Amino acid sequence: VIAVLAGGVGAARFLRGLVRAVDPSGVTVIVNTGDDETFHGLHVSPDIDTVTYTLAGVVNPETGWGIAADTFAAVDALERFGVPTWFRLGDRDLATHLFRTQRLRAGASLSQVTAEIAGAFGVPVRLVPMSDDPVPTLIEVTRDDGPAVLRMQEWFVRERCEPAVLGVTFSGADQARPAPGVLGALNDADAIVISPSNPIISIGPILAVPGVRDALVARRDRVVVVSPIIAGATVKGPADRLLGALGYEVSCVGVARAYHDVCGTIVIDEQDAARADEIAAAGMRVLVAPTLMTDARASEQLARVTLGSL
Ligand code: GDP
Ligand code: CA
């Protein structure tokens, strides 16, 4: 039995390999919902959808999110009404958000709907949101017009990560409860894998849900992380900028430090082999491997190496 903490694209690429390496029916994936947002009255869960579409084999291969060959007639038509359409929701993707929103309005929990959507897409693992309660990630920034607090998608998509980051908070995390199955999966798992996701805004929110961090600390020797930072840079996205803004070295060493309390083992890329001793000296086991997930085979190999490290 394996539990995986997941953000969006980095996690999805890893999971695509993991389901080839092990029996997917024994895998529980706990997904970040700090990026969840309401657009046009619809509940959008970007990381859950990215993982769902990837494991269903329908993800847009160019972007890593959204549905392959989707069209954008609905958002284009919405522009007539002057509503903001900077978050580009595809027409087929919209069906997911319509269904989710309707089910939530009828009283279903986010975890119930997530399971229903994953089931409809034939996803072979158990997908669980980190919490059924809203825990929006807020990014404190400075812009030309002064300090501001942006919701995650406003900073990430609308403002293209341009405003300098002062801090990150997980709003409402103190009161949030882990979704049903989250703590059970962490306690029962033979291995807990932290995906090569953004440590600050993809994994950070999951760890902020009460009980999750403690569950990992208690099982630190069964927890392994794959570094999302290779040779001092992200493969994609703002993880490097966020790590730097929050005072971490932008490298696999900084990633190791960020996870030191909750994670006993780190998989770092071959290009970072020279940093292995430094991480080991700080009290983490280190495995050096190719970690660039160029295709499903590379992801599968990385999943095997990662599980083999425990
Ligand atoms: P998001 O929510 O869509 O931004 O996705 P995640 O947080 O799950 O993933 C973003 C992280 O994935 C970035 O920090 C990337 O560096 C990392 N990533 C993407 N592709 C790869 C890869 O092939 N190898 C590794 N090691 N990291 C990757
Ligand atoms: Ca995300």
PDB file of C-alpha atoms in Angstrom, residues 72-81:
ATOM      1  CA  PHE A  72     -12.423  27.090 -25.983  1.00  0.00           C
ATOM      2  CA  ALA A  73     -15.728  28.220 -27.466  1.00  0.00           C
ATOM      3  CA  ALA A  74     -17.410  28.771 -24.087  1.00  0.00           C
ATOM      4  CA  VAL A  75     -14.723  31.026 -22.549  1.00  0.00           C
ATOM      5  CA  ASP A  76     -14.434  32.919 -25.828  1.00  0.00           C
ATOM      6  CA  ALA A  77     -18.213  33.451 -25.801  1.00  0.00           C
ATOM      7  CA  LEU A  78     -18.043  34.648 -22.170  1.00  0.00           C
ATOM      8  CA  GLU A  79     -15.790  37.505 -23.230  1.00  0.00           C
ATOM      9  CA  ARG A  80     -18.832  39.239 -24.727  1.00  0.00           C
ATOM     10  CA  PHE A  81     -20.095  39.818 -21.193  1.00  0.00           C
TER      11      PHE A  81
END
